[in-house]
Amino acid sequence: MRIKIYWKLTFIFCSLVVFILTAAYFHLNTSIKTYTEARINENLKKELLLNQNLLDNELNNNINSTDAEGLAIRIGQYLGLRATIIDPDGVVIGDSEVNKNDLEKLENHITRSEVQDALRKGFGQSKRFSVSIRREMLYMAVPLNKDKLIGILRFAIPLSDIEIIESKMYRTLSITIIFAFLATLIASFFVSIMISKPLYEMSGIAKRLASGDFSRKAIVRSNDETGDLAKALNNMADEINAKVKSISSEKAKLEAILSSMFEGIMLTNEKGEILLMNPSIRKLFLIDSSPEGKRPLEVIRNNVIQEIVDRVLHNNKEVITQEVSISIPEEKKIMINGVPIVKDGIVEGAVFVFHDITELKRLEEVRKDFVANVSHELRTPISSIKGYAETLLDGKADNEDTVKEFLNIIYQDSDRLANLIDDLLDLSKIESGKMKMEFEPLDISPIINRSVNVLEKSSKDKSLSIKLNVPNDLPKVLGDQKRLLQVFLNLLDNAIKYTTEGGLINVVVSGKEKVAQVDISDTGIGIPGKDLPRIFERFYRVDKARSRELGGTGLGLSIVKHIVQAHNGQVWVQSELGKGSTFSFTLPMA
């Protein structure tokens, strides 16, 4: 949160005043309390001693109970306190706050601490709770007639009276301090505004300069540091205005060139700090904040790119070209060309050009994989056909059964080649978008039944049970009948191939949120977890030897994925090794 300077100054002044007033309050509080109690004690003692002298002269070494009662009442009323007269034996014979009839009920006071101190030292004092009047009291006592003790005179005042006096003094002190604080707050606020006003004006002018407005000048109000700052601000505005006009023209030309370039351009100074990045490189690395003044590692977050920048800057002759892989924001391949900017043998910076070669690399890898896989898939049946054909041509097949067996193998391998070529053509058409599909509302149940009938012989040969669970009221799906049949045939054929004899294949169709979901489960050998992410890749096989033995081309699941996606559906697999697999896909309802 932004706090204005006059509030800061006001806060500082007020904090200082609060500290001083708080310290003064606690000091005065303690001092006044001590002083008040001392004055009360001193006044009470003086009054007690004065009355002692008066009574010593008046009583003439003799006192009786009637005189004592009247004396105590008169003294108490006149001084506004409790006065008590006690005979030498500790019996109370007069008390200003106790009726004459109740005097006999009072306890003997000879053991009271103030009475004992008065008898021993000539003066006694104590604080305690009075049982007779049920209040906390301050007691002071002196003996009457020191030469011949005729009694003890005791004064007492409630401690609550002292507390009331102290409370009034604290309240007066608190009010005084609060008014002093408020006066200081108001005064410091206006003083802070007066001090900060020129700074705010110059701050506004500085903001105008930052936005390109050089028309307003700072007013020099005083010949002090504030005035010097205003002069410096005006001089700076003039210099910046001249430089901005010169730079703007050059910048416009440079920005036009850099913005039109498809390649990413990065310019750094001799320290490796970024001076410029064009829109292409910002888009490549999703840079939305200002990179100027930062090192490439702070912006791009790639150690290899930072190393390339450092190498170019430390070698003023070398032109570096290097391929770099990045994973953020996504996996990409970048070709970087870096060249230093050298003037008078000194490196003043460097220019780096970034080429995104991700798609080129991907296409190259696809081409390599495709050629390698197709070559491998074609080599095996061709070699088999060639070998058996050569055997037949050489006349080494010595009987008719052997000839038929060889011809049957040649036929199977040629059929395998034909299937592989058909799958390759289908996959190529789907991926290129050239395969025509006729989407129409379809009942999915007949397509499933037809697929099961086509593969009935294969399932019976392995004693497999195929259970169908298709709701009768399932809405129609939107799809191409021929291609959906191809999807079911591929998935069911795989389930039959990889399910052991006597196993179960379960086909379940359900409607979920405007899509139909098909789950084809088997009790087969299952798929290892590490292979699940790649199971829909072309030519990918979990067990290559077993797949070739079963006659697969390695393209079936890839074709399934592309057909389902062309229907705006999704396909996935769940599997547990040794327990079976479930291939699922969705289709939009019509």
Short mmCIF file of N, CA and C in Angstrom, two decimals, residues 324-467:
data_model
loop_
_atom_site.label_atom_id
_atom_site.label_comp_id
_atom_site.label_asym_id
_atom_site.label_seq_id
_atom_site.Cartn_x
_atom_site.Cartn_y
_atom_site.Cartn_z
N VAL A 324 19.36 -26.29 -29.19
CA VAL A 324 18.99 -26.35 -27.78
C VAL A 324 17.59 -26.92 -27.65
N SER A 325 17.41 -27.78 -26.66
CA SER A 325 16.08 -28.31 -26.35
C SER A 325 15.51 -27.57 -25.15
N ILE A 326 14.25 -27.15 -25.25
CA ILE A 326 13.59 -26.48 -24.13
C ILE A 326 12.31 -27.25 -23.80
N SER A 327 11.92 -27.21 -22.57
CA SER A 327 10.72 -27.92 -22.13
C SER A 327 9.63 -26.98 -21.64
N ILE A 328 9.95 -25.70 -21.48
CA ILE A 328 8.98 -24.71 -21.00
C ILE A 328 8.87 -23.60 -22.05
N PRO A 329 7.69 -23.23 -22.51
CA PRO A 329 6.38 -23.69 -22.08
C PRO A 329 5.98 -25.06 -22.63
N GLU A 330 6.70 -25.56 -23.66
CA GLU A 330 6.46 -26.89 -24.19
C GLU A 330 7.76 -27.40 -24.81
N GLU A 331 7.78 -28.69 -25.10
CA GLU A 331 8.98 -29.31 -25.65
C GLU A 331 9.23 -28.77 -27.06
N LYS A 332 10.42 -28.14 -27.23
CA LYS A 332 10.75 -27.56 -28.53
C LYS A 332 12.25 -27.70 -28.79
N LYS A 333 12.59 -27.65 -30.08
CA LYS A 333 13.99 -27.63 -30.52
C LYS A 333 14.27 -26.26 -31.11
N ILE A 334 15.31 -25.61 -30.60
CA ILE A 334 15.65 -24.26 -31.03
C ILE A 334 17.09 -24.24 -31.56
N MET A 335 17.29 -23.65 -32.73
CA MET A 335 18.62 -23.44 -33.27
C MET A 335 19.01 -21.99 -32.97
N ILE A 336 20.13 -21.82 -32.25
CA ILE A 336 20.56 -20.49 -31.83
C ILE A 336 21.85 -20.12 -32.55
N ASN A 337 21.87 -18.94 -33.16
CA ASN A 337 23.08 -18.37 -33.76
C ASN A 337 23.43 -17.11 -32.96
N GLY A 338 24.65 -17.06 -32.44
CA GLY A 338 25.07 -15.92 -31.65
C GLY A 338 26.35 -15.31 -32.19
N VAL A 339 26.40 -13.97 -32.27
CA VAL A 339 27.59 -13.28 -32.77
C VAL A 339 27.84 -12.06 -31.89
N PRO A 340 29.10 -11.83 -31.50
CA PRO A 340 29.40 -10.67 -30.65
C PRO A 340 29.40 -9.37 -31.44
N ILE A 341 29.13 -8.26 -30.76
CA ILE A 341 29.23 -6.92 -31.35
C ILE A 341 30.56 -6.33 -30.86
N VAL A 342 31.51 -6.20 -31.79
CA VAL A 342 32.87 -5.79 -31.42
C VAL A 342 33.16 -4.40 -32.00
N LYS A 343 33.67 -3.51 -31.15
CA LYS A 343 34.07 -2.17 -31.59
C LYS A 343 35.43 -1.85 -30.99
N ASP A 344 36.39 -1.59 -31.88
CA ASP A 344 37.77 -1.30 -31.45
C ASP A 344 38.34 -2.43 -30.59
N GLY A 345 38.01 -3.65 -30.97
CA GLY A 345 38.54 -4.81 -30.26
C GLY A 345 37.87 -5.09 -28.93
N ILE A 346 36.84 -4.35 -28.61
CA ILE A 346 36.14 -4.53 -27.33
C ILE A 346 34.72 -4.98 -27.61
N VAL A 347 34.29 -6.03 -26.88
CA VAL A 347 32.93 -6.55 -27.04
C VAL A 347 31.96 -5.62 -26.33
N GLU A 348 31.02 -5.07 -27.10
CA GLU A 348 30.04 -4.17 -26.53
C GLU A 348 28.67 -4.82 -26.36
N GLY A 349 28.57 -6.05 -26.78
CA GLY A 349 27.30 -6.77 -26.64
C GLY A 349 27.26 -7.94 -27.60
N ALA A 350 26.09 -8.47 -27.84
CA ALA A 350 25.96 -9.62 -28.75
C ALA A 350 24.53 -9.68 -29.28
N VAL A 351 24.41 -10.30 -30.48
CA VAL A 351 23.11 -10.50 -31.10
C VAL A 351 22.88 -12.01 -31.23
N PHE A 352 21.67 -12.44 -30.89
CA PHE A 352 21.33 -13.87 -30.95
C PHE A 352 20.05 -14.04 -31.75
N VAL A 353 20.10 -15.00 -32.69
CA VAL A 353 18.94 -15.31 -33.54
C VAL A 353 18.45 -16.70 -33.17
N PHE A 354 17.14 -16.82 -32.88
CA PHE A 354 16.52 -18.08 -32.45
C PHE A 354 15.61 -18.60 -33.55
N HIS A 355 15.91 -19.81 -34.04
CA HIS A 355 15.08 -20.46 -35.06
C HIS A 355 14.34 -21.62 -34.40
N ASP A 356 13.02 -21.65 -34.52
CA ASP A 356 12.23 -22.76 -34.00
C ASP A 356 12.21 -23.88 -35.04
N ILE A 357 12.97 -24.94 -34.77
CA ILE A 357 13.08 -26.06 -35.73
C ILE A 357 12.34 -27.29 -35.20
N THR A 358 11.40 -27.06 -34.27
CA THR A 358 10.68 -28.19 -33.65
C THR A 358 9.94 -29.02 -34.70
N GLU A 359 9.21 -28.34 -35.58
CA GLU A 359 8.42 -29.07 -36.57
C GLU A 359 9.32 -29.79 -37.57
N LEU A 360 10.41 -29.14 -37.94
CA LEU A 360 11.35 -29.80 -38.86
C LEU A 360 11.91 -31.07 -38.23
N LYS A 361 12.29 -30.99 -36.94
CA LYS A 361 12.83 -32.16 -36.25
C LYS A 361 11.78 -33.26 -36.12
N ARG A 362 10.54 -32.82 -35.83
CA ARG A 362 9.49 -33.83 -35.69
C ARG A 362 9.24 -34.55 -37.00
N LEU A 363 9.17 -33.79 -38.07
CA LEU A 363 8.94 -34.41 -39.38
C LEU A 363 10.10 -35.33 -39.76
N GLU A 364 11.32 -34.90 -39.39
CA GLU A 364 12.50 -35.74 -39.68
C GLU A 364 12.43 -37.05 -38.91
N GLU A 365 12.04 -36.96 -37.63
CA GLU A 365 11.93 -38.17 -36.82
C GLU A 365 10.81 -39.07 -37.33
N VAL A 366 9.69 -38.44 -37.72
CA VAL A 366 8.57 -39.22 -38.26
C VAL A 366 9.01 -39.95 -39.52
N ARG A 367 9.73 -39.23 -40.36
CA ARG A 367 10.20 -39.86 -41.61
C ARG A 367 11.13 -41.02 -41.32
N LYS A 368 12.09 -40.81 -40.39
CA LYS A 368 13.04 -41.86 -40.05
C LYS A 368 12.33 -43.09 -39.46
N ASP A 369 11.41 -42.81 -38.50
CA ASP A 369 10.70 -43.93 -37.88
C ASP A 369 9.84 -44.67 -38.89
N PHE A 370 9.19 -43.89 -39.76
CA PHE A 370 8.31 -44.52 -40.73
C PHE A 370 9.11 -45.41 -41.69
N VAL A 371 10.20 -44.86 -42.20
CA VAL A 371 11.03 -45.65 -43.13
C VAL A 371 11.57 -46.90 -42.44
N ALA A 372 12.07 -46.72 -41.20
CA ALA A 372 12.64 -47.86 -40.48
C ALA A 372 11.58 -48.92 -40.20
N ASN A 373 10.41 -48.48 -39.73
CA ASN A 373 9.37 -49.45 -39.38
C ASN A 373 8.81 -50.15 -40.61
N VAL A 374 8.53 -49.37 -41.66
CA VAL A 374 7.99 -49.98 -42.88
C VAL A 374 8.99 -50.94 -43.49
N SER A 375 10.27 -50.51 -43.50
CA SER A 375 11.31 -51.39 -44.05
C SER A 375 11.37 -52.70 -43.27
N HIS A 376 11.28 -52.56 -41.94
CA HIS A 376 11.35 -53.75 -41.10
C HIS A 376 10.14 -54.66 -41.32
N GLU A 377 8.94 -54.03 -41.41
CA GLU A 377 7.73 -54.82 -41.57
C GLU A 377 7.68 -55.49 -42.95
N LEU A 378 8.23 -54.82 -43.96
CA LEU A 378 8.21 -55.39 -45.31
C LEU A 378 9.28 -56.46 -45.49
N ARG A 379 10.42 -56.29 -44.80
CA ARG A 379 11.54 -57.19 -45.01
C ARG A 379 11.19 -58.63 -44.64
N THR A 380 10.49 -58.81 -43.52
CA THR A 380 10.21 -60.18 -43.03
C THR A 380 9.35 -60.98 -44.01
N PRO A 381 8.17 -60.48 -44.42
CA PRO A 381 7.37 -61.29 -45.37
C PRO A 381 8.03 -61.42 -46.74
N ILE A 382 8.72 -60.37 -47.18
CA ILE A 382 9.37 -60.46 -48.49
C ILE A 382 10.48 -61.52 -48.47
N SER A 383 11.25 -61.53 -47.39
CA SER A 383 12.31 -62.53 -47.25
C SER A 383 11.73 -63.93 -47.23
N SER A 384 10.60 -64.07 -46.50
CA SER A 384 9.95 -65.38 -46.44
C SER A 384 9.46 -65.81 -47.83
N ILE A 385 8.79 -64.89 -48.54
CA ILE A 385 8.28 -65.21 -49.88
C ILE A 385 9.43 -65.57 -50.81
N LYS A 386 10.50 -64.78 -50.76
CA LYS A 386 11.64 -65.02 -51.63
C LYS A 386 12.28 -66.37 -51.35
N GLY A 387 12.43 -66.66 -50.03
CA GLY A 387 13.08 -67.93 -49.67
C GLY A 387 12.31 -69.14 -50.14
N TYR A 388 11.00 -69.12 -49.87
CA TYR A 388 10.19 -70.28 -50.27
C TYR A 388 10.05 -70.35 -51.78
N ALA A 389 10.00 -69.21 -52.46
CA ALA A 389 9.91 -69.21 -53.93
C ALA A 389 11.17 -69.79 -54.54
N GLU A 390 12.34 -69.42 -53.99
CA GLU A 390 13.61 -69.96 -54.50
C GLU A 390 13.66 -71.47 -54.30
N THR A 391 13.15 -71.91 -53.14
CA THR A 391 13.15 -73.36 -52.88
C THR A 391 12.30 -74.10 -53.91
N LEU A 392 11.15 -73.51 -54.23
CA LEU A 392 10.27 -74.14 -55.22
C LEU A 392 10.91 -74.12 -56.61
N LEU A 393 11.54 -72.99 -56.95
CA LEU A 393 12.17 -72.88 -58.27
C LEU A 393 13.33 -73.85 -58.43
N ASP A 394 14.05 -74.10 -57.33
CA ASP A 394 15.18 -75.02 -57.39
C ASP A 394 14.74 -76.47 -57.43
N GLY A 395 13.43 -76.71 -57.27
CA GLY A 395 12.92 -78.07 -57.32
C GLY A 395 13.27 -78.88 -56.10
N LYS A 396 13.55 -78.21 -54.99
CA LYS A 396 13.96 -78.95 -53.78
C LYS A 396 12.75 -79.47 -53.00
N ALA A 397 11.54 -79.02 -53.36
CA ALA A 397 10.36 -79.56 -52.70
C ALA A 397 10.05 -80.90 -53.36
N ASP A 398 10.23 -81.96 -52.62
CA ASP A 398 10.20 -83.29 -53.21
C ASP A 398 8.82 -83.95 -53.23
N ASN A 399 7.85 -83.32 -52.63
CA ASN A 399 6.51 -83.93 -52.71
C ASN A 399 5.44 -82.84 -52.78
N GLU A 400 4.24 -83.26 -53.09
CA GLU A 400 3.15 -82.31 -53.31
C GLU A 400 2.74 -81.59 -52.02
N ASP A 401 2.78 -82.30 -50.87
CA ASP A 401 2.38 -81.66 -49.59
C ASP A 401 3.32 -80.52 -49.23
N THR A 402 4.62 -80.74 -49.47
CA THR A 402 5.60 -79.69 -49.16
C THR A 402 5.37 -78.47 -50.05
N VAL A 403 5.07 -78.73 -51.33
CA VAL A 403 4.82 -77.63 -52.26
C VAL A 403 3.62 -76.82 -51.80
N LYS A 404 2.54 -77.54 -51.42
CA LYS A 404 1.34 -76.84 -50.96
C LYS A 404 1.63 -76.02 -49.69
N GLU A 405 2.44 -76.60 -48.78
CA GLU A 405 2.77 -75.87 -47.54
C GLU A 405 3.53 -74.59 -47.86
N PHE A 406 4.52 -74.71 -48.78
CA PHE A 406 5.31 -73.53 -49.15
C PHE A 406 4.43 -72.48 -49.82
N LEU A 407 3.55 -72.94 -50.73
CA LEU A 407 2.68 -72.00 -51.40
C LEU A 407 1.72 -71.32 -50.41
N ASN A 408 1.27 -72.10 -49.43
CA ASN A 408 0.38 -71.53 -48.41
C ASN A 408 1.09 -70.44 -47.60
N ILE A 409 2.38 -70.68 -47.27
CA ILE A 409 3.17 -69.69 -46.53
C ILE A 409 3.36 -68.43 -47.39
N ILE A 410 3.66 -68.68 -48.69
CA ILE A 410 3.83 -67.54 -49.60
C ILE A 410 2.54 -66.74 -49.69
N TYR A 411 1.41 -67.43 -49.72
CA TYR A 411 0.12 -66.74 -49.79
C TYR A 411 -0.14 -65.92 -48.52
N GLN A 412 0.13 -66.53 -47.36
CA GLN A 412 -0.11 -65.83 -46.09
C GLN A 412 0.75 -64.57 -45.97
N ASP A 413 2.05 -64.70 -46.35
CA ASP A 413 2.93 -63.53 -46.27
C ASP A 413 2.54 -62.46 -47.27
N SER A 414 2.10 -62.89 -48.47
CA SER A 414 1.65 -61.89 -49.44
C SER A 414 0.37 -61.21 -48.94
N ASP A 415 -0.50 -61.99 -48.28
CA ASP A 415 -1.71 -61.41 -47.70
C ASP A 415 -1.35 -60.42 -46.58
N ARG A 416 -0.32 -60.80 -45.83
CA ARG A 416 0.15 -59.90 -44.76
C ARG A 416 0.67 -58.59 -45.35
N LEU A 417 1.40 -58.71 -46.49
CA LEU A 417 1.89 -57.51 -47.17
C LEU A 417 0.72 -56.65 -47.66
N ALA A 418 -0.28 -57.30 -48.17
CA ALA A 418 -1.44 -56.56 -48.67
C ALA A 418 -2.16 -55.83 -47.53
N ASN A 419 -2.29 -56.52 -46.38
CA ASN A 419 -2.93 -55.88 -45.22
C ASN A 419 -2.11 -54.69 -44.73
N LEU A 420 -0.78 -54.87 -44.72
CA LEU A 420 0.08 -53.79 -44.26
C LEU A 420 -0.04 -52.57 -45.18
N ILE A 421 -0.08 -52.83 -46.50
CA ILE A 421 -0.21 -51.73 -47.45
C ILE A 421 -1.57 -51.04 -47.30
N ASP A 422 -2.63 -51.86 -47.10
CA ASP A 422 -3.95 -51.28 -46.90
C ASP A 422 -3.98 -50.40 -45.65
N ASP A 423 -3.38 -50.91 -44.57
CA ASP A 423 -3.36 -50.12 -43.32
C ASP A 423 -2.55 -48.84 -43.50
N LEU A 424 -1.44 -48.93 -44.21
CA LEU A 424 -0.63 -47.74 -44.45
C LEU A 424 -1.40 -46.71 -45.26
N LEU A 425 -2.12 -47.19 -46.27
CA LEU A 425 -2.91 -46.28 -47.09
C LEU A 425 -4.03 -45.63 -46.28
N ASP A 426 -4.70 -46.47 -45.44
CA ASP A 426 -5.78 -45.92 -44.59
C ASP A 426 -5.23 -44.87 -43.63
N LEU A 427 -4.11 -45.19 -42.98
CA LEU A 427 -3.52 -44.26 -42.01
C LEU A 427 -3.09 -42.97 -42.68
N SER A 428 -2.52 -43.11 -43.88
CA SER A 428 -2.08 -41.93 -44.61
C SER A 428 -3.26 -41.04 -44.98
N LYS A 429 -4.36 -41.68 -45.41
CA LYS A 429 -5.55 -40.91 -45.79
C LYS A 429 -6.14 -40.19 -44.57
N ILE A 430 -6.19 -40.91 -43.44
CA ILE A 430 -6.78 -40.32 -42.24
C ILE A 430 -5.95 -39.13 -41.77
N GLU A 431 -4.63 -39.33 -41.70
CA GLU A 431 -3.76 -38.27 -41.20
C GLU A 431 -3.74 -37.06 -42.12
N SER A 432 -3.86 -37.29 -43.40
CA SER A 432 -3.83 -36.17 -44.36
C SER A 432 -5.21 -35.54 -44.55
N GLY A 433 -6.24 -36.16 -43.94
CA GLY A 433 -7.58 -35.62 -44.07
C GLY A 433 -8.24 -35.95 -45.40
N LYS A 434 -7.67 -36.87 -46.15
CA LYS A 434 -8.21 -37.21 -47.47
C LYS A 434 -9.20 -38.36 -47.42
N MET A 435 -9.30 -39.04 -46.27
CA MET A 435 -10.27 -40.14 -46.18
C MET A 435 -11.67 -39.55 -45.99
N LYS A 436 -12.53 -39.85 -46.90
CA LYS A 436 -13.89 -39.33 -46.85
C LYS A 436 -14.73 -40.16 -45.89
N MET A 437 -15.42 -39.48 -45.00
CA MET A 437 -16.31 -40.15 -44.05
C MET A 437 -17.70 -39.56 -44.19
N GLU A 438 -18.67 -40.43 -44.16
CA GLU A 438 -20.07 -40.01 -44.27
C GLU A 438 -20.72 -40.18 -42.91
N PHE A 439 -20.88 -39.09 -42.21
CA PHE A 439 -21.45 -39.14 -40.86
C PHE A 439 -22.98 -39.12 -40.94
N GLU A 440 -23.57 -40.06 -40.22
CA GLU A 440 -25.02 -40.16 -40.18
C GLU A 440 -25.43 -40.81 -38.86
N PRO A 441 -26.68 -40.61 -38.44
CA PRO A 441 -27.14 -41.27 -37.21
C PRO A 441 -27.14 -42.78 -37.38
N LEU A 442 -26.48 -43.49 -36.47
CA LEU A 442 -26.33 -44.94 -36.59
C LEU A 442 -26.73 -45.62 -35.30
N ASP A 443 -27.32 -46.80 -35.46
CA ASP A 443 -27.55 -47.67 -34.30
C ASP A 443 -26.29 -48.51 -34.13
N ILE A 444 -25.66 -48.40 -32.97
CA ILE A 444 -24.35 -49.03 -32.78
C ILE A 444 -24.44 -50.54 -32.61
N SER A 445 -25.60 -51.04 -32.21
CA SER A 445 -25.74 -52.47 -31.92
C SER A 445 -25.48 -53.36 -33.15
N PRO A 446 -26.05 -53.07 -34.33
CA PRO A 446 -25.78 -53.92 -35.51
C PRO A 446 -24.29 -53.93 -35.90
N ILE A 447 -23.61 -52.80 -35.70
CA ILE A 447 -22.18 -52.74 -36.05
C ILE A 447 -21.39 -53.69 -35.15
N ILE A 448 -21.74 -53.71 -33.86
CA ILE A 448 -21.04 -54.60 -32.92
C ILE A 448 -21.34 -56.05 -33.27
N ASN A 449 -22.59 -56.36 -33.54
CA ASN A 449 -22.97 -57.76 -33.88
C ASN A 449 -22.26 -58.22 -35.14
N ARG A 450 -22.16 -57.35 -36.12
CA ARG A 450 -21.48 -57.71 -37.38
C ARG A 450 -20.00 -58.00 -37.12
N SER A 451 -19.36 -57.16 -36.26
CA SER A 451 -17.95 -57.38 -35.94
C SER A 451 -17.75 -58.72 -35.25
N VAL A 452 -18.65 -59.03 -34.31
CA VAL A 452 -18.54 -60.32 -33.59
C VAL A 452 -18.72 -61.47 -34.55
N ASN A 453 -19.65 -61.36 -35.50
CA ASN A 453 -19.87 -62.44 -36.47
C ASN A 453 -18.65 -62.65 -37.36
N VAL A 454 -18.01 -61.55 -37.77
CA VAL A 454 -16.82 -61.67 -38.63
C VAL A 454 -15.71 -62.42 -37.90
N LEU A 455 -15.58 -62.19 -36.60
CA LEU A 455 -14.49 -62.80 -35.82
C LEU A 455 -14.95 -64.04 -35.06
N GLU A 456 -16.13 -64.55 -35.41
CA GLU A 456 -16.68 -65.69 -34.66
C GLU A 456 -15.76 -66.91 -34.74
N LYS A 457 -15.22 -67.20 -35.91
CA LYS A 457 -14.36 -68.39 -36.06
C LYS A 457 -13.10 -68.25 -35.18
N SER A 458 -12.50 -67.07 -35.20
CA SER A 458 -11.28 -66.86 -34.40
C SER A 458 -11.55 -67.05 -32.91
N SER A 459 -12.71 -66.55 -32.44
CA SER A 459 -13.02 -66.70 -31.02
C SER A 459 -13.33 -68.14 -30.65
N LYS A 460 -14.02 -68.86 -31.56
CA LYS A 460 -14.36 -70.26 -31.27
C LYS A 460 -13.12 -71.14 -31.27
N ASP A 461 -12.17 -70.82 -32.13
CA ASP A 461 -10.93 -71.61 -32.16
C ASP A 461 -10.20 -71.56 -30.81
N LYS A 462 -10.39 -70.49 -30.06
CA LYS A 462 -9.73 -70.37 -28.76
C LYS A 462 -10.71 -70.55 -27.60
N SER A 463 -11.94 -71.00 -27.94
CA SER A 463 -12.97 -71.24 -26.91
C SER A 463 -13.22 -70.00 -26.07
N LEU A 464 -13.31 -68.83 -26.71
CA LEU A 464 -13.52 -67.57 -26.00
C LEU A 464 -15.00 -67.24 -25.97
N SER A 465 -15.44 -66.63 -24.87
CA SER A 465 -16.83 -66.17 -24.75
C SER A 465 -16.86 -64.66 -24.96
N ILE A 466 -17.76 -64.20 -25.81
CA ILE A 466 -17.93 -62.76 -26.05
C ILE A 466 -19.32 -62.37 -25.56
N LYS A 467 -19.36 -61.50 -24.54
CA LYS A 467 -20.62 -61.04 -23.99
C LYS A 467 -20.87 -59.60 -24.40
#
